[in-house]
PDB file of C-alpha atoms in Angstrom:
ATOM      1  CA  UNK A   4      19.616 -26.399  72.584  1.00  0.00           C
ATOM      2  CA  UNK A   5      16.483 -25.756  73.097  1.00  0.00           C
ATOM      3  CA  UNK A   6      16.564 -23.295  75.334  1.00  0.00           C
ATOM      4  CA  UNK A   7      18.862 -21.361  73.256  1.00  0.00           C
ATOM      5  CA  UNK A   8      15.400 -20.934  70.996  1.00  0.00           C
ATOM      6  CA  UNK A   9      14.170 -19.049  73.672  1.00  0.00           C
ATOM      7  CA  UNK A  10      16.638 -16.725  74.349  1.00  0.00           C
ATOM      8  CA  UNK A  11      16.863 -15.759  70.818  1.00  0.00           C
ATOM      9  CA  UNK A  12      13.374 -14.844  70.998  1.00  0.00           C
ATOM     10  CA  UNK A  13      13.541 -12.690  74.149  1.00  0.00           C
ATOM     11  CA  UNK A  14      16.792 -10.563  73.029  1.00  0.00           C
ATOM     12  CA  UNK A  15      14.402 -10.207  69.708  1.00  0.00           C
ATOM     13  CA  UNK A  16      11.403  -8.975  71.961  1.00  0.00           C
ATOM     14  CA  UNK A  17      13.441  -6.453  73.285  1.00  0.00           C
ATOM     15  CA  UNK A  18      15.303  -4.762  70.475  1.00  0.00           C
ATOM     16  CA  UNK A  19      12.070  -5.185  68.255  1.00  0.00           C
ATOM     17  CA  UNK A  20       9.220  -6.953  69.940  1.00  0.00           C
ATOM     18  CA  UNK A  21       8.021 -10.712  70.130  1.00  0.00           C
ATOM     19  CA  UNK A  22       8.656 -12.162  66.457  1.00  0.00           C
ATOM     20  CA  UNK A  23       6.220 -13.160  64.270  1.00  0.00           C
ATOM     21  CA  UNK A  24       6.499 -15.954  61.357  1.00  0.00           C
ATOM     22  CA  UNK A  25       4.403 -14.389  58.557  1.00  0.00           C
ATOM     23  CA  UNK A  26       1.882 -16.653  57.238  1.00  0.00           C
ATOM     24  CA  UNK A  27       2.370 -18.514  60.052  1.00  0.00           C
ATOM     25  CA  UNK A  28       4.891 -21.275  61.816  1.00  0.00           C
ATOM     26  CA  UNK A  29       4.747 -23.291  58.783  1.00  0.00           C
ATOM     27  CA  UNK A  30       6.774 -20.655  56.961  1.00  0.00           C
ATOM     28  CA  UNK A  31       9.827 -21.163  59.293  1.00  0.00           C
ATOM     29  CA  UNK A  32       9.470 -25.240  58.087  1.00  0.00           C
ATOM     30  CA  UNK A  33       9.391 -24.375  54.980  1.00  0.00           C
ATOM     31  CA  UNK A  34      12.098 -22.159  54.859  1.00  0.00           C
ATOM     32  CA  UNK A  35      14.135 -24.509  56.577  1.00  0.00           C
ATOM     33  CA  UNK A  36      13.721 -27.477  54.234  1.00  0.00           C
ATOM     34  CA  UNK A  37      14.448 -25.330  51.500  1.00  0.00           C
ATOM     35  CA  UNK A  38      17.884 -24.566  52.942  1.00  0.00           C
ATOM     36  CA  UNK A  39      18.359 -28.429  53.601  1.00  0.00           C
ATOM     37  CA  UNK A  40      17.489 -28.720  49.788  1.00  0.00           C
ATOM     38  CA  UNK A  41      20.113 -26.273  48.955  1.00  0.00           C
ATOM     39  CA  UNK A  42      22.695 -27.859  50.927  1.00  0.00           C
ATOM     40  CA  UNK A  43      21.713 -31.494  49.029  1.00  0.00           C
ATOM     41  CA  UNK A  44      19.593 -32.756  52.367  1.00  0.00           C
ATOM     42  CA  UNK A  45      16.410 -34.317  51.896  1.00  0.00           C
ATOM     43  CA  UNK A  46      13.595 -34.948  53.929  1.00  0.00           C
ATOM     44  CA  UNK A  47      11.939 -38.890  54.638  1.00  0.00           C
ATOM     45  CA  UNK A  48       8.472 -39.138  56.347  1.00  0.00           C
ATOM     46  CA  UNK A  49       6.582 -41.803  57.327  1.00  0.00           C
ATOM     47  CA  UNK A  50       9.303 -43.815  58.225  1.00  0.00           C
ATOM     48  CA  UNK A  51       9.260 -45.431  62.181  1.00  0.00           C
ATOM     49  CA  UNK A  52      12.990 -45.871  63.623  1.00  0.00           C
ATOM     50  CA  UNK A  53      13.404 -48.102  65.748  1.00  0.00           C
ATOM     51  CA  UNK A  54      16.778 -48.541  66.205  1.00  0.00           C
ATOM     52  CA  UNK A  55      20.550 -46.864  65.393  1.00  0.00           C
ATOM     53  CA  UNK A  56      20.892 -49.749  62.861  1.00  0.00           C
ATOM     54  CA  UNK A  57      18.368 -48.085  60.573  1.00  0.00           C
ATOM     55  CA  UNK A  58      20.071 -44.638  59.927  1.00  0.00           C
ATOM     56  CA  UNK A  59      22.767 -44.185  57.601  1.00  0.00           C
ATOM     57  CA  UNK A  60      26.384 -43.615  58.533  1.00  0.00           C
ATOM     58  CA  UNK A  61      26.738 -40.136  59.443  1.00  0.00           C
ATOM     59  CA  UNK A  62      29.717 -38.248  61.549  1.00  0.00           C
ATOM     60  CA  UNK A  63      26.983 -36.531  63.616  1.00  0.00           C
ATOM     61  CA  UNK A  64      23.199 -37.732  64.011  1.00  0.00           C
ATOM     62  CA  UNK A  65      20.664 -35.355  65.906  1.00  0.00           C
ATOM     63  CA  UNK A  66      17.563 -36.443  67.590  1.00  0.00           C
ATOM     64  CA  UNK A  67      14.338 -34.686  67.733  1.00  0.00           C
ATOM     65  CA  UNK A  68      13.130 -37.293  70.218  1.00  0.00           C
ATOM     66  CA  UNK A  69      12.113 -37.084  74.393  1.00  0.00           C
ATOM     67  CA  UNK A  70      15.440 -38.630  76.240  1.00  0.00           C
ATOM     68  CA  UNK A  71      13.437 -41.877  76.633  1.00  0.00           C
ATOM     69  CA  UNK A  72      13.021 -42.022  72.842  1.00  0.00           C
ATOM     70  CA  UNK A  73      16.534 -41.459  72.219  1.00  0.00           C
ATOM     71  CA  UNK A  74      17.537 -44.334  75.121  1.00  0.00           C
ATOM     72  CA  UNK A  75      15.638 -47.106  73.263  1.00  0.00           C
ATOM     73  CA  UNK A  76      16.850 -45.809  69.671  1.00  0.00           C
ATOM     74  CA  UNK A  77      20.290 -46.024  71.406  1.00  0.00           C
ATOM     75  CA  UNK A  78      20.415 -48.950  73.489  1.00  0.00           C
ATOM     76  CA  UNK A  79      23.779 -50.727  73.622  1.00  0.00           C
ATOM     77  CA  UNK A  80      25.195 -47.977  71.763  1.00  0.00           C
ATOM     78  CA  UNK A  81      25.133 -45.659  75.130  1.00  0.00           C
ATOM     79  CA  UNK A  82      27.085 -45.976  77.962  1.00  0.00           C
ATOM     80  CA  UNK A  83      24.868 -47.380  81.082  1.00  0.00           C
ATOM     81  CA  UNK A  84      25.014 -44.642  82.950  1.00  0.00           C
ATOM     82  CA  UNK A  85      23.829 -42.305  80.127  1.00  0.00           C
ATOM     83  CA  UNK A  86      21.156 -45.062  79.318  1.00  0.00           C
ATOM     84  CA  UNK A  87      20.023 -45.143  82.862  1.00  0.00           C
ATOM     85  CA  UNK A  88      20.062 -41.407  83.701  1.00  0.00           C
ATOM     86  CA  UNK A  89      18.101 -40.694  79.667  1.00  0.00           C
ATOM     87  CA  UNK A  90      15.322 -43.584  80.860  1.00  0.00           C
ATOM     88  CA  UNK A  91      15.000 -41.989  84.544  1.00  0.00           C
ATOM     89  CA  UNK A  92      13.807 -38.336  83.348  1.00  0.00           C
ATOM     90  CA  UNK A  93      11.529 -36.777  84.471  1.00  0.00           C
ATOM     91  CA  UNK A  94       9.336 -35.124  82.081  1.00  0.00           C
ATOM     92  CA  UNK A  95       7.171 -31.657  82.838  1.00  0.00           C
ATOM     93  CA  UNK A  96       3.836 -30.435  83.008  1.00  0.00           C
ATOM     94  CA  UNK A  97       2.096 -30.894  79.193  1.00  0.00           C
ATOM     95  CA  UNK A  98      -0.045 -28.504  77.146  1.00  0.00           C
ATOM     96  CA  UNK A  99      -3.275 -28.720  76.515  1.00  0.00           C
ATOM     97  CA  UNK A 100      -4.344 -26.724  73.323  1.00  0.00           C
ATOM     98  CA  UNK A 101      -6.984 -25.340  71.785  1.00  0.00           C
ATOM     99  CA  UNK A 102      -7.336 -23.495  68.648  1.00  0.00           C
ATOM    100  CA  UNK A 103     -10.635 -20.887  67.874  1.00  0.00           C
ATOM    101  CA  UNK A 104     -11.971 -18.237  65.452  1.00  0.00           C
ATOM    102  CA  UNK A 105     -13.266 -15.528  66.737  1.00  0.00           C
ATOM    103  CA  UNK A 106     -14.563 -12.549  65.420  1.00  0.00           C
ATOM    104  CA  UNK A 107     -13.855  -8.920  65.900  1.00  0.00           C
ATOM    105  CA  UNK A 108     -11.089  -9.863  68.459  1.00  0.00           C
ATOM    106  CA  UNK A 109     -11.076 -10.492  72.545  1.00  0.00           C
ATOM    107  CA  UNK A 110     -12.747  -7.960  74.185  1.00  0.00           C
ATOM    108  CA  UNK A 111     -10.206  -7.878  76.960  1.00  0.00           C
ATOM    109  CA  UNK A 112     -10.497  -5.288  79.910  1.00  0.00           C
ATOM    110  CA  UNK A 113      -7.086  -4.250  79.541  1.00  0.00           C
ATOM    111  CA  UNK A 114      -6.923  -2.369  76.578  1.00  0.00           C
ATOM    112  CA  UNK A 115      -3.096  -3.400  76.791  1.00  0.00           C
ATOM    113  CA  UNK A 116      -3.961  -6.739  76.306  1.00  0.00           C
ATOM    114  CA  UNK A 117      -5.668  -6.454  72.864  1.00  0.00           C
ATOM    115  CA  UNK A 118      -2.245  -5.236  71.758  1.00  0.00           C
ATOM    116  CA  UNK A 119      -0.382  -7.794  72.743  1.00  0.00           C
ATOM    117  CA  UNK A 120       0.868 -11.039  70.259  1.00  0.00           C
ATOM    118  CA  UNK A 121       0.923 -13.598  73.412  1.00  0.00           C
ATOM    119  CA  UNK A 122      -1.314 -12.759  76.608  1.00  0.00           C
ATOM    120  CA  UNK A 123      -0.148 -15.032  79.733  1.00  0.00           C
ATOM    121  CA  UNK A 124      -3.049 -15.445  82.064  1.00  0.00           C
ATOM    122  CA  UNK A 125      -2.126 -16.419  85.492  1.00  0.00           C
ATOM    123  CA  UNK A 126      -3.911 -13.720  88.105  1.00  0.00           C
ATOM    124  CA  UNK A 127      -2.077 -12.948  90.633  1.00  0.00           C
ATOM    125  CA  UNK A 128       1.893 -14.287  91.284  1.00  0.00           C
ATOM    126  CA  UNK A 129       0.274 -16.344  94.401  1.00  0.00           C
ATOM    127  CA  UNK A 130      -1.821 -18.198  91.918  1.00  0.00           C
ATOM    128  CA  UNK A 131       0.321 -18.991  89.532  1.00  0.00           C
ATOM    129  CA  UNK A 132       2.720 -20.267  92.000  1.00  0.00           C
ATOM    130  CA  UNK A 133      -0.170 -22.178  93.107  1.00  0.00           C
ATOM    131  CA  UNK A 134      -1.532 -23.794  90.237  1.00  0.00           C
ATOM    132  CA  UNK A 135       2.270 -24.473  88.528  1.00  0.00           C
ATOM    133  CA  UNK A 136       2.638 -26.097  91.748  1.00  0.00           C
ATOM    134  CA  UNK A 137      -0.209 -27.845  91.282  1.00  0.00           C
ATOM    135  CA  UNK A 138       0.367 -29.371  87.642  1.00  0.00           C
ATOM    136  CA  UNK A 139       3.643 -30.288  88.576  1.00  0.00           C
ATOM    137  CA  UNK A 140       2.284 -32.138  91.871  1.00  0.00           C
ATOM    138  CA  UNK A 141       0.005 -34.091  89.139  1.00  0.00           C
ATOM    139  CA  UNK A 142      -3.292 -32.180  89.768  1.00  0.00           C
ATOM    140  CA  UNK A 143      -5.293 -30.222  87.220  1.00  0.00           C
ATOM    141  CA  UNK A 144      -6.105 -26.824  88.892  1.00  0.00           C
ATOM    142  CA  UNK A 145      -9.336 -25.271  88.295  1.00  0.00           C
ATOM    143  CA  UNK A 146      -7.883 -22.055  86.954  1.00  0.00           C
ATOM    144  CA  UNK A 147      -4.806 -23.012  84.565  1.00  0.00           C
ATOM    145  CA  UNK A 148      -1.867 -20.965  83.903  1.00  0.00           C
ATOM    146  CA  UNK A 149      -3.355 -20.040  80.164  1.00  0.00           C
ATOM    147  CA  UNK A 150      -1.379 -18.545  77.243  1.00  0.00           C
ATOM    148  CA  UNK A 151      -3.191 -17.047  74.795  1.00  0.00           C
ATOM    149  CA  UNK A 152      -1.236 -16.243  70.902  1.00  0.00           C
ATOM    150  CA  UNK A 153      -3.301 -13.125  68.803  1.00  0.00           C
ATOM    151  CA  UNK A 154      -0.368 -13.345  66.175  1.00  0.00           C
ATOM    152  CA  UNK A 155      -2.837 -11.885  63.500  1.00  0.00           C
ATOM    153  CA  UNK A 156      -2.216  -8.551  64.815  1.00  0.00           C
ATOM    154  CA  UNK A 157       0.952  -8.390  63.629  1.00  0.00           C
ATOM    155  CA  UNK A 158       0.566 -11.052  60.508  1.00  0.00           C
ATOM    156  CA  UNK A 159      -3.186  -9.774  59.259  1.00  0.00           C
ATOM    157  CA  UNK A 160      -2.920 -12.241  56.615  1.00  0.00           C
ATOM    158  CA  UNK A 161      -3.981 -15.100  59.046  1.00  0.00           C
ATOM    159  CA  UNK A 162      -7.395 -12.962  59.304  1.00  0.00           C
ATOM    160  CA  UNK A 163     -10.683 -13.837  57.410  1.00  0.00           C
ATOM    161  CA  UNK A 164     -12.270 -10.468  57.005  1.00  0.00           C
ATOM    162  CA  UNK A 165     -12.994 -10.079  61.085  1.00  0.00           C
ATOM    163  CA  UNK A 166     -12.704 -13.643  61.726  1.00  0.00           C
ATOM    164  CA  UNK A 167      -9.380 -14.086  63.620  1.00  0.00           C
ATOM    165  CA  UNK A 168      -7.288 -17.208  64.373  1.00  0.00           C
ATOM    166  CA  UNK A 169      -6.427 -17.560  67.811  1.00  0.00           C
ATOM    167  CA  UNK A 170      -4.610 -20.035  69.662  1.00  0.00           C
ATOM    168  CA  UNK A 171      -4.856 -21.162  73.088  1.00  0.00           C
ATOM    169  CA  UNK A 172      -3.178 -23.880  75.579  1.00  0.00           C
ATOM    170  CA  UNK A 173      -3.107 -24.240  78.960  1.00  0.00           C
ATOM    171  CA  UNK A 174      -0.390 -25.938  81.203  1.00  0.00           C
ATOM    172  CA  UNK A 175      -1.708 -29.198  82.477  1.00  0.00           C
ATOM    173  CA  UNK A 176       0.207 -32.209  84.549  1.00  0.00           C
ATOM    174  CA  UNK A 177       2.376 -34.541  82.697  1.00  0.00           C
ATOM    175  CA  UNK A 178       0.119 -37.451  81.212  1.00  0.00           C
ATOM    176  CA  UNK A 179      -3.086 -35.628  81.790  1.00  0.00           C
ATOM    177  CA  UNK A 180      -5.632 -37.223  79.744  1.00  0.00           C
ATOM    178  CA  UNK A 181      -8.865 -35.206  80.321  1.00  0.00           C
ATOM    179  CA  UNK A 182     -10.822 -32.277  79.037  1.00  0.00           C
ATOM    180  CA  UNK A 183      -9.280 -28.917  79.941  1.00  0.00           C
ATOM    181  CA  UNK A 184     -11.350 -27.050  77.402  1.00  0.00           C
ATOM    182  CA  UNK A 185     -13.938 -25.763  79.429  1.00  0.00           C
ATOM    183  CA  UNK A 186     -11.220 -24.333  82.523  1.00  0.00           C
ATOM    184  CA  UNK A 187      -9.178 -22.850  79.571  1.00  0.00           C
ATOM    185  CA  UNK A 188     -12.198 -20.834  78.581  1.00  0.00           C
ATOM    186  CA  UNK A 189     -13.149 -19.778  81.939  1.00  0.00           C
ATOM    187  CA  UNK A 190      -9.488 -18.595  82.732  1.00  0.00           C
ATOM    188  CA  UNK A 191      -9.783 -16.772  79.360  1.00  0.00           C
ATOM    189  CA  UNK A 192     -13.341 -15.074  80.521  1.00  0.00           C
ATOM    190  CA  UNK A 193     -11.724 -14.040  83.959  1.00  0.00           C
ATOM    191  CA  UNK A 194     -10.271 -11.591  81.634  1.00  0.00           C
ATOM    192  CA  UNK A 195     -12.479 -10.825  78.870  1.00  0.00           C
ATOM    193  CA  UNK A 196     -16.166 -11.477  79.989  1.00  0.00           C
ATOM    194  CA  UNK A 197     -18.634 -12.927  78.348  1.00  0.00           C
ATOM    195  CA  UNK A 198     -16.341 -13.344  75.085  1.00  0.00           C
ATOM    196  CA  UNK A 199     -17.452 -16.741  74.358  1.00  0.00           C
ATOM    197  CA  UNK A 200     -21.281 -15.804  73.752  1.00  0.00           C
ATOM    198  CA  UNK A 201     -21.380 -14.616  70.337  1.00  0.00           C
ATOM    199  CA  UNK A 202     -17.849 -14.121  69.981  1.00  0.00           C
ATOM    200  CA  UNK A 203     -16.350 -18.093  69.846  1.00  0.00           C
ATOM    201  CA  UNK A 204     -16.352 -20.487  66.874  1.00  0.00           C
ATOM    202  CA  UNK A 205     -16.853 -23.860  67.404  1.00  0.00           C
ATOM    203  CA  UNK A 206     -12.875 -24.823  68.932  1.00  0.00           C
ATOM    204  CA  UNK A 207     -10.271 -27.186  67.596  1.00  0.00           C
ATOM    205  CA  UNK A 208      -9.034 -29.539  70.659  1.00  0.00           C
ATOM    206  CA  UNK A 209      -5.543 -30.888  69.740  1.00  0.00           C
ATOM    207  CA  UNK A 210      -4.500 -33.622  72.988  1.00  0.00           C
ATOM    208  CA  UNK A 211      -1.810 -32.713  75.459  1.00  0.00           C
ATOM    209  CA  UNK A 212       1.627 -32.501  74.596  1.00  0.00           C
TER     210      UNK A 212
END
């Protein structure tokens, strides 16, 4: 299911360009818990589940959970082999964000870049074979594949006078538990020199994901 999210988005990029949520992501929750209103849904936080005990009766139950999450949620309600293969997956690389303001824009050296609502920074196809390779070997590379999301230019709403949200992450391996701040900035600089003098607020790290 998941990756039907993704197609949708690339036939949109084509026919129209990337798509933008105005006002931001949180628009696209809100607009979808409205709809569950209208429909007579409602929406519980703060509530841990633990087990398939705890939800109502329902003729179909969707989870928003890693296959591991949904295996001990499940248990003996699974057969074994389904049990087994949702414990035994193997989970990706992991993202490491980080979100800045910065003002006036990144001075990229491609002009083309500055246009652009997502910037993927990789270098050359060599490297990012070999640093995906990397993160999925376990190792943090020194140069990160690095995508960068300037959404403000088409939502200028999310824009402070000429301070600009932007939002960063960089792949990382699965479980990574360091600092990748510093190598996500220097990826960043490979393209747009000496942006972070004068240019960076001070950044918001989120941990991997």
């Amino acid at each position: 299911m998941t990756s039907a999210i993704g197609l949708g988005i690339i036939t949109a990029g084509h026919r129209h360009g990337w798509p933008v949520a105005a006002g931001g992501s949180q628009s696209i929750t809100n607009a979808l818990s409205a709809l569950l209103a209208q429909f007579g849904g409602r929406i519980e936080t703060g509530i841990h589940v633990t087990s398939f005990t705890q939800l109502p009766k329902a003729d179909v139950t969707l989870f928003d959970l890693s296959p591991t999450q949904v295996a001990d949620i499940l248990r003996d309600h699974l057969p074994t082999s389904v049990a087994r293969g949702l414990s035994r997956f193997r989970y990706g690389p992991g993202a490491f964000k980080v979100d800045f303001a910065i003002e006036d824009g990144v001075p990229w050296t491609n002009p083309d870049a500055g246009r652009a609502g997502t910037v993927h920074l990789g270098g050359t196809f060599t490297e990012v074979a070999s640093t995906e390779r990397a993160v999925h070997a376990g190792r943090m590379p020194e140069r990160p594949f690095v995508l960068v999301g300037q959404q403000y230019l088409a939502d200028p709403g999310r824009s402070d006078g000429n301070i600009h949200p932007l939002w960063t992450y960089a792949h990382v391996p699965h479980g990574f538990t360091g600092d990748a701040t510093q190598a996500l900035i220097d990826q960043i600089e490979r393209f747009a020199p000496a942006s972070v003098t004068g240019s960076w607020r001070p950044p918001c790290v989120l941990p991997p994901i």
